[in-house]
Short mmCIF file of C-alpha atoms and ligand atoms in Angstrom, two decimals:
data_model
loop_
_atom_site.label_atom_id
_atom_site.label_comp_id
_atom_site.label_asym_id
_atom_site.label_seq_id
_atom_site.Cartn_x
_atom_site.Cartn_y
_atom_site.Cartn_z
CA UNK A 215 40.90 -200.27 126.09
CA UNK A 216 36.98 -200.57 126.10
CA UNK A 217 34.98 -200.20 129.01
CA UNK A 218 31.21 -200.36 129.60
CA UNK A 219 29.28 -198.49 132.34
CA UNK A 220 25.38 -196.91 132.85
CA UNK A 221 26.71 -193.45 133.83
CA UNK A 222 30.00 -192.00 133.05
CA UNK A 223 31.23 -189.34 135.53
CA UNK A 224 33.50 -186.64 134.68
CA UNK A 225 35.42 -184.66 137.60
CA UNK A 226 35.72 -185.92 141.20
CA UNK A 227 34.70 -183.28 142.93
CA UNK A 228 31.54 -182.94 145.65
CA UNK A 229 29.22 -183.30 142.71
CA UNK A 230 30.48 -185.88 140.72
CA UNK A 231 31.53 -187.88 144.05
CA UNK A 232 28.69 -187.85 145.66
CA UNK A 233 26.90 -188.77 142.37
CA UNK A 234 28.33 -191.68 142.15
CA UNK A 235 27.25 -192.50 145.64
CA UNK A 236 24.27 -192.18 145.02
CA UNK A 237 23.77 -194.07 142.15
CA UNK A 238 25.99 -197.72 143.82
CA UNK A 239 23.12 -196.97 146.50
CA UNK A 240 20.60 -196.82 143.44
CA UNK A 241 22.35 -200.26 142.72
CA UNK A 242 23.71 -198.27 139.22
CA UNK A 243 27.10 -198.59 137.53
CA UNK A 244 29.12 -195.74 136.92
CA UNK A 245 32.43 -194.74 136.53
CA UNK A 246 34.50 -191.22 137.66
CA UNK A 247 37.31 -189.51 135.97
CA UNK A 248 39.33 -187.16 137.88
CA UNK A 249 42.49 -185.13 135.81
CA UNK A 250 44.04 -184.09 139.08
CA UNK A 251 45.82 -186.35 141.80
CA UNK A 252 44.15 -187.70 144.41
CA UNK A 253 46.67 -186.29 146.94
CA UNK A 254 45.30 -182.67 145.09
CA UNK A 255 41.55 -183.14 145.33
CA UNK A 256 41.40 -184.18 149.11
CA UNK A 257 43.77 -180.85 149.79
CA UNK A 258 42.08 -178.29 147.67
CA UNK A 259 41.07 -175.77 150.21
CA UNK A 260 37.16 -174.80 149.28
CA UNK A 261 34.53 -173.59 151.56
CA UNK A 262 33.36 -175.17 154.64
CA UNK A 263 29.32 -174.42 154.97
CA UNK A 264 27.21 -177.41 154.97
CA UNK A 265 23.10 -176.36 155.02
CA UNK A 266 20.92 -178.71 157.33
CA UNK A 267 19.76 -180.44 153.91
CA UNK A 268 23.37 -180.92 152.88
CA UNK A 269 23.76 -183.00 156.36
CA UNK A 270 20.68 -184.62 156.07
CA UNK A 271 21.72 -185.78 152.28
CA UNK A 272 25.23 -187.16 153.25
CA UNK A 273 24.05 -189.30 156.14
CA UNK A 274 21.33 -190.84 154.60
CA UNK A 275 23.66 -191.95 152.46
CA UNK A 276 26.16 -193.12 155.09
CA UNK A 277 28.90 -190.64 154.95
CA UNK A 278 27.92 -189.43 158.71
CA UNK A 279 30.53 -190.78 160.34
CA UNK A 280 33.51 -188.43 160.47
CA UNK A 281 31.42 -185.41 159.88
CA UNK A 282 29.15 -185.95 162.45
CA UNK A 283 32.35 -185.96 165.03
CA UNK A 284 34.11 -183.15 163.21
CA UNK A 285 32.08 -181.24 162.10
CA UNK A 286 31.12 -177.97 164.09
CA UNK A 287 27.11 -177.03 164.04
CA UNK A 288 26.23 -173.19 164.14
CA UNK A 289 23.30 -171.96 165.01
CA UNK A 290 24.05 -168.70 163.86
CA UNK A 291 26.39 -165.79 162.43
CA UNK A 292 27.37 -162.58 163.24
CA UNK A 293 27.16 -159.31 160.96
CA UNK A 294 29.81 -156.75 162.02
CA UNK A 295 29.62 -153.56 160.85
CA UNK A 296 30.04 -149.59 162.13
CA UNK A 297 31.82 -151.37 165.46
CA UNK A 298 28.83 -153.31 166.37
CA UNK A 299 28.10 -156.87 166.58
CA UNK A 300 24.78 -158.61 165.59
CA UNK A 301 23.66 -162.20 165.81
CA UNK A 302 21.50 -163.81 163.25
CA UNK A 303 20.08 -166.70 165.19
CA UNK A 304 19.54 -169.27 162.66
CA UNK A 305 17.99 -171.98 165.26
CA UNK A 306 15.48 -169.62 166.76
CA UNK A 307 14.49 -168.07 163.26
CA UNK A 308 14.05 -171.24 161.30
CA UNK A 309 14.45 -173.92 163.76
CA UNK A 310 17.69 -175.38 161.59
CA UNK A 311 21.45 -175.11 161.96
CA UNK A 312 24.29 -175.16 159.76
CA UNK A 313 27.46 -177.12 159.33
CA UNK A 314 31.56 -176.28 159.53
CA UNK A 315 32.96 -178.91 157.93
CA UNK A 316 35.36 -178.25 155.02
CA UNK A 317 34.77 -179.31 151.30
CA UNK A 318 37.76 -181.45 151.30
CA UNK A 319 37.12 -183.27 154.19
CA UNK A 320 33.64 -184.36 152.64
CA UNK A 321 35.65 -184.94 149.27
CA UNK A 322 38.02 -186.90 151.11
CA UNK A 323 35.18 -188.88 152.67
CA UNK A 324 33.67 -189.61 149.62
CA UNK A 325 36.78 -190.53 148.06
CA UNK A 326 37.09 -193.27 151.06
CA UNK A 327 33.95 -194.58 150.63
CA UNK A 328 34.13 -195.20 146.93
CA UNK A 329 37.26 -196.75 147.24
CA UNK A 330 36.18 -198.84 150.17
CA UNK A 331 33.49 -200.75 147.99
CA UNK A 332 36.13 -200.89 145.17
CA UNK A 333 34.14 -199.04 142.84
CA UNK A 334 36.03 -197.18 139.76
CA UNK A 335 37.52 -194.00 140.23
CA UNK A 336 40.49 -192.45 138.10
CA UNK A 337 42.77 -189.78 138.94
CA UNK A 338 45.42 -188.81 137.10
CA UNK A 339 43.65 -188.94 133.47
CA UNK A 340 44.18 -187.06 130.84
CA UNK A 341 42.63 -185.69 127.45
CA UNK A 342 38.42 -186.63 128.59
CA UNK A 343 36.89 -185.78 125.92
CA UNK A 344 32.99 -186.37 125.82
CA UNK A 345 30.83 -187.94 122.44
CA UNK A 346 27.82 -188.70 121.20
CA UNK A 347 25.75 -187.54 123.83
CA UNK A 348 23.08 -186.03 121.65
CA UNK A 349 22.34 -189.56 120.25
CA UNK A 350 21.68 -192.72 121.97
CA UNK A 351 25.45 -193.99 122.53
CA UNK A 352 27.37 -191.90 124.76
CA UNK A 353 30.88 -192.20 124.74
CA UNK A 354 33.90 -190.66 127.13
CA UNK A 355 37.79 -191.04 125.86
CA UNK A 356 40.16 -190.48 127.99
CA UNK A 357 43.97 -191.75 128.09
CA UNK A 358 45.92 -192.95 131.56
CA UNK A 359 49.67 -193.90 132.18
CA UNK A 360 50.12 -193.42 128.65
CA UNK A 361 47.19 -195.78 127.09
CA UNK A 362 44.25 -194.69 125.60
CA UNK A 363 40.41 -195.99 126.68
CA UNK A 364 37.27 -195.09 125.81
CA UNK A 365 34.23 -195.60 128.09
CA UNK A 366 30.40 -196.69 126.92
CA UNK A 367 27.32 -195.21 128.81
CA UNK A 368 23.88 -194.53 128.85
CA UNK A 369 23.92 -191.10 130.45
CA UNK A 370 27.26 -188.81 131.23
CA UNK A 371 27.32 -186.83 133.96
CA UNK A 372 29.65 -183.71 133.60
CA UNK A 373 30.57 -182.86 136.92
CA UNK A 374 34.03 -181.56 136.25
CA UNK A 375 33.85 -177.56 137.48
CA UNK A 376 33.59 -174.41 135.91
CA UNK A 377 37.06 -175.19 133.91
CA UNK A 378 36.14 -178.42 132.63
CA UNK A 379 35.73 -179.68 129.15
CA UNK A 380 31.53 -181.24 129.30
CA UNK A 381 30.12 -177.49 129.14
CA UNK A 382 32.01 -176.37 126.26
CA UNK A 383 31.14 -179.65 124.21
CA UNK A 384 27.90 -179.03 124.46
CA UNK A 385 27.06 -177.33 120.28
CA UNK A 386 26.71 -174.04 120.42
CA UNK A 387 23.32 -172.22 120.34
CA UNK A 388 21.95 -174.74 122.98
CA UNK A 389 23.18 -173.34 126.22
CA UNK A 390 22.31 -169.91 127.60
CA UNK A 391 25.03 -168.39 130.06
CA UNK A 392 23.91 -165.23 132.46
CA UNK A 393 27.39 -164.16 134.15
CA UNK A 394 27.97 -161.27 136.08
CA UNK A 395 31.83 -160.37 137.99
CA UNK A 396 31.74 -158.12 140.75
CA UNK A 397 34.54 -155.47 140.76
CA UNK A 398 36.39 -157.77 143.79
CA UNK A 399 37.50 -160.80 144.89
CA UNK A 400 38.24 -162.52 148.42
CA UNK A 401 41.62 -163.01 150.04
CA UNK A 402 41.57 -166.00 151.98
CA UNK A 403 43.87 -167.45 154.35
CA UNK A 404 43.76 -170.48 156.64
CA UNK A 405 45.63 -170.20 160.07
CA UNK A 406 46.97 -171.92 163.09
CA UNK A 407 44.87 -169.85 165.14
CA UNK A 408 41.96 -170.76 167.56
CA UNK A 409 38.84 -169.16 166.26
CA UNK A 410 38.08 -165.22 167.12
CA UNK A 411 34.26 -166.52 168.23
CA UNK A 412 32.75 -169.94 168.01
CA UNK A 413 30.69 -168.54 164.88
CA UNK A 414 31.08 -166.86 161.56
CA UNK A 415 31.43 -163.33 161.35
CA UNK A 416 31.07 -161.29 158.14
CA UNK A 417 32.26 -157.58 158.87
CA UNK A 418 31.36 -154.99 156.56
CA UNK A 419 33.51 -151.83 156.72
CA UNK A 420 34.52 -148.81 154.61
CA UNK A 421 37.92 -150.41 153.73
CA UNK A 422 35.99 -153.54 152.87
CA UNK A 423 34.73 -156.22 153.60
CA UNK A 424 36.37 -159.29 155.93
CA UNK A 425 34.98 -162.55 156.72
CA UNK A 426 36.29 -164.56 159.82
CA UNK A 427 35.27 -168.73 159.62
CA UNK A 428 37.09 -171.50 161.41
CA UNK A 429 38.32 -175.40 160.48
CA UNK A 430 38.47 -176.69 163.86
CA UNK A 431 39.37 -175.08 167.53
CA UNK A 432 43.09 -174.29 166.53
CA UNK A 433 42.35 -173.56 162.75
CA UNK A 434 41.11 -170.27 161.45
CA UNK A 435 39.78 -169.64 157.87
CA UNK A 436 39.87 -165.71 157.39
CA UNK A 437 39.11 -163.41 154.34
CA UNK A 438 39.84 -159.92 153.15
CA UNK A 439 38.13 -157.99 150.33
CA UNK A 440 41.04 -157.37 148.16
CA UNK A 441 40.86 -155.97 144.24
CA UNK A 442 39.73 -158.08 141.82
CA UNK A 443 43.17 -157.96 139.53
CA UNK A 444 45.71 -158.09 142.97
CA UNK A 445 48.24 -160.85 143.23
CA UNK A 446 49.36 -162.68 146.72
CA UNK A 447 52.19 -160.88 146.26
CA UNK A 448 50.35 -157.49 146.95
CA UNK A 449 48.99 -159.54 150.21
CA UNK A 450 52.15 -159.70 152.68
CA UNK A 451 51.10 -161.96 155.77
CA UNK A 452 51.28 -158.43 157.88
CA UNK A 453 49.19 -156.56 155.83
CA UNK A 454 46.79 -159.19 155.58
CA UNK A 455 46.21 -159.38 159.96
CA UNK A 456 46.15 -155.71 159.96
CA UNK A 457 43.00 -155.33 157.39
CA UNK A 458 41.43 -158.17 159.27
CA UNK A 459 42.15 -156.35 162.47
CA UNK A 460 41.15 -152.77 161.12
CA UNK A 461 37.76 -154.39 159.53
CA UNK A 462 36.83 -156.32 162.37
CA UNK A 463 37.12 -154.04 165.38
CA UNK A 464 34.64 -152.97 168.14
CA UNK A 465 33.77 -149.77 169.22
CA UNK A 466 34.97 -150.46 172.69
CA UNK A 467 38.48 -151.79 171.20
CA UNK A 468 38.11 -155.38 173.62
CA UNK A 469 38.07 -156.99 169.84
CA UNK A 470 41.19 -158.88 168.63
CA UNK A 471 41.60 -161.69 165.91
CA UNK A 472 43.62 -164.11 167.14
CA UNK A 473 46.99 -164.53 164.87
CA UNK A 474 48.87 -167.21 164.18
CA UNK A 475 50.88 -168.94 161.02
CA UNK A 476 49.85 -168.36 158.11
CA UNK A 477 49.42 -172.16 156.62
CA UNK A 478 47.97 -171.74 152.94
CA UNK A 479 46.65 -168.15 151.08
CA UNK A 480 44.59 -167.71 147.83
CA UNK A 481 42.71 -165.47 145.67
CA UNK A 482 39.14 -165.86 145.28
CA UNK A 483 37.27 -164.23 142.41
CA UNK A 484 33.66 -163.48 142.82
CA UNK A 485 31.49 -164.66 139.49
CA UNK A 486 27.92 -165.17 139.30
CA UNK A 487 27.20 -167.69 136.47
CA UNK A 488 24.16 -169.88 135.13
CA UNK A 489 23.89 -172.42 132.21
CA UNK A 490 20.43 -173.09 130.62
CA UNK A 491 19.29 -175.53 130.45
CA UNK A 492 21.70 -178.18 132.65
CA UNK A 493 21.23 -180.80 130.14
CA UNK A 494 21.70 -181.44 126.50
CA UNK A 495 20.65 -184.88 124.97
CA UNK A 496 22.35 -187.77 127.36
CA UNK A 497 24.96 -185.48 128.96
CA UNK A 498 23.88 -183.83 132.52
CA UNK A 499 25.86 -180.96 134.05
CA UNK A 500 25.73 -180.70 137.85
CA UNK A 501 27.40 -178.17 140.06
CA UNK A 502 30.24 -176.02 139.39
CA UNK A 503 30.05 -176.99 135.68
CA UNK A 504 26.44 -175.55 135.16
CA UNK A 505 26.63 -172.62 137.60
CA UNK A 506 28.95 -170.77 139.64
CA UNK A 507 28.10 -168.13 142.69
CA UNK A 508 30.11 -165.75 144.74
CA UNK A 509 31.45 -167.54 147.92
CA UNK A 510 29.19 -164.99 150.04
CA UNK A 511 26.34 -167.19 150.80
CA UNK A 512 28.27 -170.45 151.15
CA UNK A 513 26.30 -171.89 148.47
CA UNK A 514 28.57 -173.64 146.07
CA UNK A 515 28.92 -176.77 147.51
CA UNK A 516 25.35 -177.13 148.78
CA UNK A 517 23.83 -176.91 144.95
CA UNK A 518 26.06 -179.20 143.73
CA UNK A 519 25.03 -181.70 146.13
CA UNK A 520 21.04 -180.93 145.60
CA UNK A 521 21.86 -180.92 141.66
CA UNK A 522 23.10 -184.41 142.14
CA UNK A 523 20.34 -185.66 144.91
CA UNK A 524 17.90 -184.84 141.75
CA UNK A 525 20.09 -186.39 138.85
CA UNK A 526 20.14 -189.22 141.26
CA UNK A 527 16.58 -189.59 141.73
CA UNK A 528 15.76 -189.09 138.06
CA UNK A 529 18.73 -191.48 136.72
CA UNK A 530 16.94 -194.11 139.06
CA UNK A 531 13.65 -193.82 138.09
CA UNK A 532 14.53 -194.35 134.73
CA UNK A 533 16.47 -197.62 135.41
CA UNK A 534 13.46 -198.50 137.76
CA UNK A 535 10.75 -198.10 135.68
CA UNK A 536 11.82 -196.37 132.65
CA UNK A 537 10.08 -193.09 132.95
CA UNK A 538 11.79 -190.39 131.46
CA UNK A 539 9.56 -187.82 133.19
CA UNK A 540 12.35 -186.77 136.04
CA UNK A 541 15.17 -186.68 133.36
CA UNK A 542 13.49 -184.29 131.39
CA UNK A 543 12.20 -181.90 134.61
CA UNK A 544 16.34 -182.64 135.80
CA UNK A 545 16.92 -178.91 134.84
CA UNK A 546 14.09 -177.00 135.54
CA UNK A 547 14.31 -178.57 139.09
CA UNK A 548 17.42 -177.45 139.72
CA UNK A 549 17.64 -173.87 138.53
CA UNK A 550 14.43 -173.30 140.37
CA UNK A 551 16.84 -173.42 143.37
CA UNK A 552 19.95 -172.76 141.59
CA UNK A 553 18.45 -168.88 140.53
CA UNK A 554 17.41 -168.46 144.42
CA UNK A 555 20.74 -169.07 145.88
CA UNK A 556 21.96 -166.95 142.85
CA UNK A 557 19.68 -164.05 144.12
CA UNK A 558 20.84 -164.67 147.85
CA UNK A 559 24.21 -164.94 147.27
CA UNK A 560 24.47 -161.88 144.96
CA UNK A 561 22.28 -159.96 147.84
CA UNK A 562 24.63 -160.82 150.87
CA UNK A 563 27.67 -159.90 148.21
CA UNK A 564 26.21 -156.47 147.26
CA UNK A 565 25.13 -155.50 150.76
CA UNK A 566 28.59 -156.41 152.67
CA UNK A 567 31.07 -155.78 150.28
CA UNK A 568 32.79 -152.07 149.11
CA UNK A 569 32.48 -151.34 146.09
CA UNK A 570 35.00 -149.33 144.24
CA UNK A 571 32.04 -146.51 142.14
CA UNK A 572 30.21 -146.16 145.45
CA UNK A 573 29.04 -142.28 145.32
CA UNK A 574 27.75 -141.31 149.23
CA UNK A 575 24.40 -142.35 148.93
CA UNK A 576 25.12 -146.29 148.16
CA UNK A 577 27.04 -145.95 151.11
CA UNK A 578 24.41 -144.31 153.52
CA UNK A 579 22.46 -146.77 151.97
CA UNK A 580 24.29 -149.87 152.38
CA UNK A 581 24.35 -148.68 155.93
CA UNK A 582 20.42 -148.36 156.53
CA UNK A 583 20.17 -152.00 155.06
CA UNK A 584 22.42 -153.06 157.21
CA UNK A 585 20.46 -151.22 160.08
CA UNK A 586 17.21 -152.62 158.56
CA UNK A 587 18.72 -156.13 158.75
CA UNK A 588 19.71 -156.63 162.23
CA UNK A 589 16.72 -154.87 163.37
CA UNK A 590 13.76 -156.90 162.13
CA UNK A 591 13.03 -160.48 162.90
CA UNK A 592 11.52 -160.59 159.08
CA UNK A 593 14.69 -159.61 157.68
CA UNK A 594 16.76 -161.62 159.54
CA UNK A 595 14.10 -164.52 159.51
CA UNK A 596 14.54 -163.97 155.50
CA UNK A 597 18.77 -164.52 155.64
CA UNK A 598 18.39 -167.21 157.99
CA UNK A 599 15.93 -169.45 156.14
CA UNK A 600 17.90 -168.86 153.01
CA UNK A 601 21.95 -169.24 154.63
CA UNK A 602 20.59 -172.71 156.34
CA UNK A 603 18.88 -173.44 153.05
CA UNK A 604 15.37 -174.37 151.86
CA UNK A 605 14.19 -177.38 152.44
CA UNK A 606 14.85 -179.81 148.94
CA UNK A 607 11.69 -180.15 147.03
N1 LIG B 243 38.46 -184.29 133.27
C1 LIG B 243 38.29 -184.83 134.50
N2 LIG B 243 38.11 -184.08 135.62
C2 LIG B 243 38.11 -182.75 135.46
C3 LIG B 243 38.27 -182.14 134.21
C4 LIG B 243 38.46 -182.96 133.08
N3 LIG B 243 38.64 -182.44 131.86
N4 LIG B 243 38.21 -180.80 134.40
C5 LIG B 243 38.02 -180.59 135.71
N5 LIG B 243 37.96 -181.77 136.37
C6 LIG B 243 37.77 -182.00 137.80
C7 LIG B 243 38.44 -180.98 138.70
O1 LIG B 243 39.81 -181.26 138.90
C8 LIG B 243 37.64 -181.13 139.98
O2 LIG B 243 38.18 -182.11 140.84
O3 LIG B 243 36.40 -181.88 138.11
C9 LIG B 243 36.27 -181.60 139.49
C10 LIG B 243 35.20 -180.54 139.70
O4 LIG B 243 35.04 -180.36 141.09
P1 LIG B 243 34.66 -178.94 141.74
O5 LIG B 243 35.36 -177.85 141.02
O6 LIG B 243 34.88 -179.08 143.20
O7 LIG B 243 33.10 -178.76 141.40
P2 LIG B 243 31.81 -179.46 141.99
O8 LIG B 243 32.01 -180.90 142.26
O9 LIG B 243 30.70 -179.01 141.10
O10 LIG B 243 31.62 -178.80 143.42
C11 LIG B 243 31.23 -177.46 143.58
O11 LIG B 243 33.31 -176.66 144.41
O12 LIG B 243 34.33 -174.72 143.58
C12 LIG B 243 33.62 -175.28 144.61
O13 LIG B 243 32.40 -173.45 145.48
C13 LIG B 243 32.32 -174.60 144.70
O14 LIG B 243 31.75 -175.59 146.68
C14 LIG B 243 31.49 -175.64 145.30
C15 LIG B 243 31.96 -176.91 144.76
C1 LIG B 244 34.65 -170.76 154.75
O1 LIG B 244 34.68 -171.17 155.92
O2 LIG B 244 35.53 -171.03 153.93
C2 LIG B 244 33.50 -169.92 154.31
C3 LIG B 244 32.46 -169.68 155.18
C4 LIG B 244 31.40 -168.89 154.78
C5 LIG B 244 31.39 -168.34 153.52
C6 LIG B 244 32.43 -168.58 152.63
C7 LIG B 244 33.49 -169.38 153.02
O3 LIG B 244 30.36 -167.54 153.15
#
């Protein structure tokens, strides 16, 4: 079957949800292709940060609603380390908060919206493959239930993750990568526990690092540094509470986590990656699919919803007018930002996590930063404006 839209969207994720969002507000056609269920997407446990701008973004474009009753705002975190507690106050420093409010609830918000104006969205697809992007006639094949379709655009958007197939069409010798692993990796847990403290706190300690976050007042989202190649089976439920415990205490011993069941566990890996440019002839990569950071900063989600805002904004201008001038700066505006949250988000990694060919000194070191941190407003002026995000050009 042959279908027709301006913008094809591959990947129903934030990015390529919120995309689309943008664009029916724009008054421009698209269409989204999503391999997975939608029963998968809205339960795909992700992280739960939203900056100030992030807010801002998603009400203006009327997806307030649910997130502005759910959602938990923080005017701070904590950083935890040698037994002592120190608050970062966010709202004092920079005069912003942040957002709790998990991935998939904003996926699943988007999802209801789109749906609600009976706008095209396809799960369950198989075999996208994208074509002619370099010339003037984009095309995206896909096959559903069995029958095959293809899809004519002006412009595809490859929003489809890290994994997905719109990077690696792109011909080779256009795209730069920068990567960098880190010799860890996060495991995460979410619990039916009420929150140890009504904000974050990321604990640095010589067995590693731990992060303690929250879903709501009876759900706990909790993180251990584990080894980069360790399975869940290494991770027993047991041995999980007693790192979190052991990472997280006080000097005085008053500190407890509060434990509860264990309702879903994963592995995170920690990868810093960067395409360049975000763009090659018609096809536009936005989030995930152009650039990956370590869950440290709580950046992912908040760059793929800025890449977007700007692919938005240039897709309509062209429609509007036909200028061609925000297309072309599409990339260069958004690894301007993209290559600061990189640098943040590899910072607050390096500083709080333990790293396995630490000699002494990087320890003692790690320390005095730490020290340095919670002990001048600059410093902590400097985290805060960058963890509640700077403001969208
Ligand atoms: N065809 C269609 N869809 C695909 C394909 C494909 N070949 N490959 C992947 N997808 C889908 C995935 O199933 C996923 O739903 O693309 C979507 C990409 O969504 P995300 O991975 O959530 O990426 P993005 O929208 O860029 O959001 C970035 O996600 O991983 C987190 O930390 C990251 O918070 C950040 C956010
Ligand atoms: C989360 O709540 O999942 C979360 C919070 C902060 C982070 C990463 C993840 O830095």
């Amino acid at each position: 079957m042959r279908h027709r839209t301006q913008v094809g969207i591959v990947g129903a994720g934030p990015a390529g949800l919120f995309l689309s969002c943008l664009l029916a507000r724009a008054g421009i056609d698209s269409i989204v292709l999503e391999n997975r269920s939608r029963d998968y997407v809205e339960n795909r446990i992700r992280a739960g940060v939203l900056e100030q701008g992030t807010v801002d973004l998603l009400n203006e474009a009327g997806l307030g609603g649910r997130l502005g009753r759910e959602g938990l705002a923080h005017g701070g975190i904590e950083i935890r380390f040698d037994g002592r507690g120190h608050r970062i106050d966010f709202l004092a420093l920079t005069g912003k908060a942040i957002t709790v409010y998990g991935q998939h609830e904003v996926v699943k918000d988007l999802i209801a919206a789109r749906l609600a104006e009976g706008r095209p969205l396809h799960f369950d697809v198989s075999d996208v493959a994208v074509e002619g992007f370099e010339g003037d006639s984009p095309v995206i094949r896909y096959s559903s239930a069995g029958v095959a379709h293809e899809i004519a655009c002006d412009f595809i958007a490859g929003c489809d993750g890290f994994h997905g197939i719109c990077r690696p069409s792109i011909p080779a010798g256009v795209l730069t990568l920068y990567e960098r692993s880190y010799p860890f990796a996060w495991m995460g847990i979410l619990a039916a526990a009420p929150p140890a403290s009504k904000e974050l706190i990321y604990a640095h300690h010589e067995r590693g690092f731990a992060l303690l976050s929250l879903r709501s007042p009876t759900l706990s989202r909790l993180y251990v540094q584990c080894g980069p190649e360790d399975d869940i089976g290494d991770w027993p439920d047991d041995r999980i509470w007693e790192e979190l415990q052991r990472r997280t205490a006080t000097s005085d011993g008053a500190f407890r986590v509060p434990q509860g069941a264990v309702l879903q566990k994963g592995i995170t890996p920690m990868r810093s990656f960067v395409a360049e440019p975000m763009q090659c002839g018609r096809l536009f990569l936005a989030g995930d699919s152009a650039h990956i950071v370590p869950p440290t900063g709580a950046k992912g989600m908040n760059l793929a919803i800025a890449d977007v805002h700007y692919l938005a904004q240039a897709l309509a201008a062209h429609y509007r007018s036909g200028s061609t001038d925000l297309l072309a700066g599409y990339s260069a505006r958004c690894l301007r930002r993209v290559w600061n949250a990189q640098r943040f988000s590899w910072w607050m990694t390096t500083m709080l996590h333990r790293h396995p060919d630490d000699t002494p000194f990087d320890r003692r070191r790690r320390l005095a930063e730490l020290e340095y941190l919670t002990g001048s407003e600059a410093a902590m002026r400097s985290l805060a404006e960058n963890y509640v995000g700077l403001p969208l050009e």
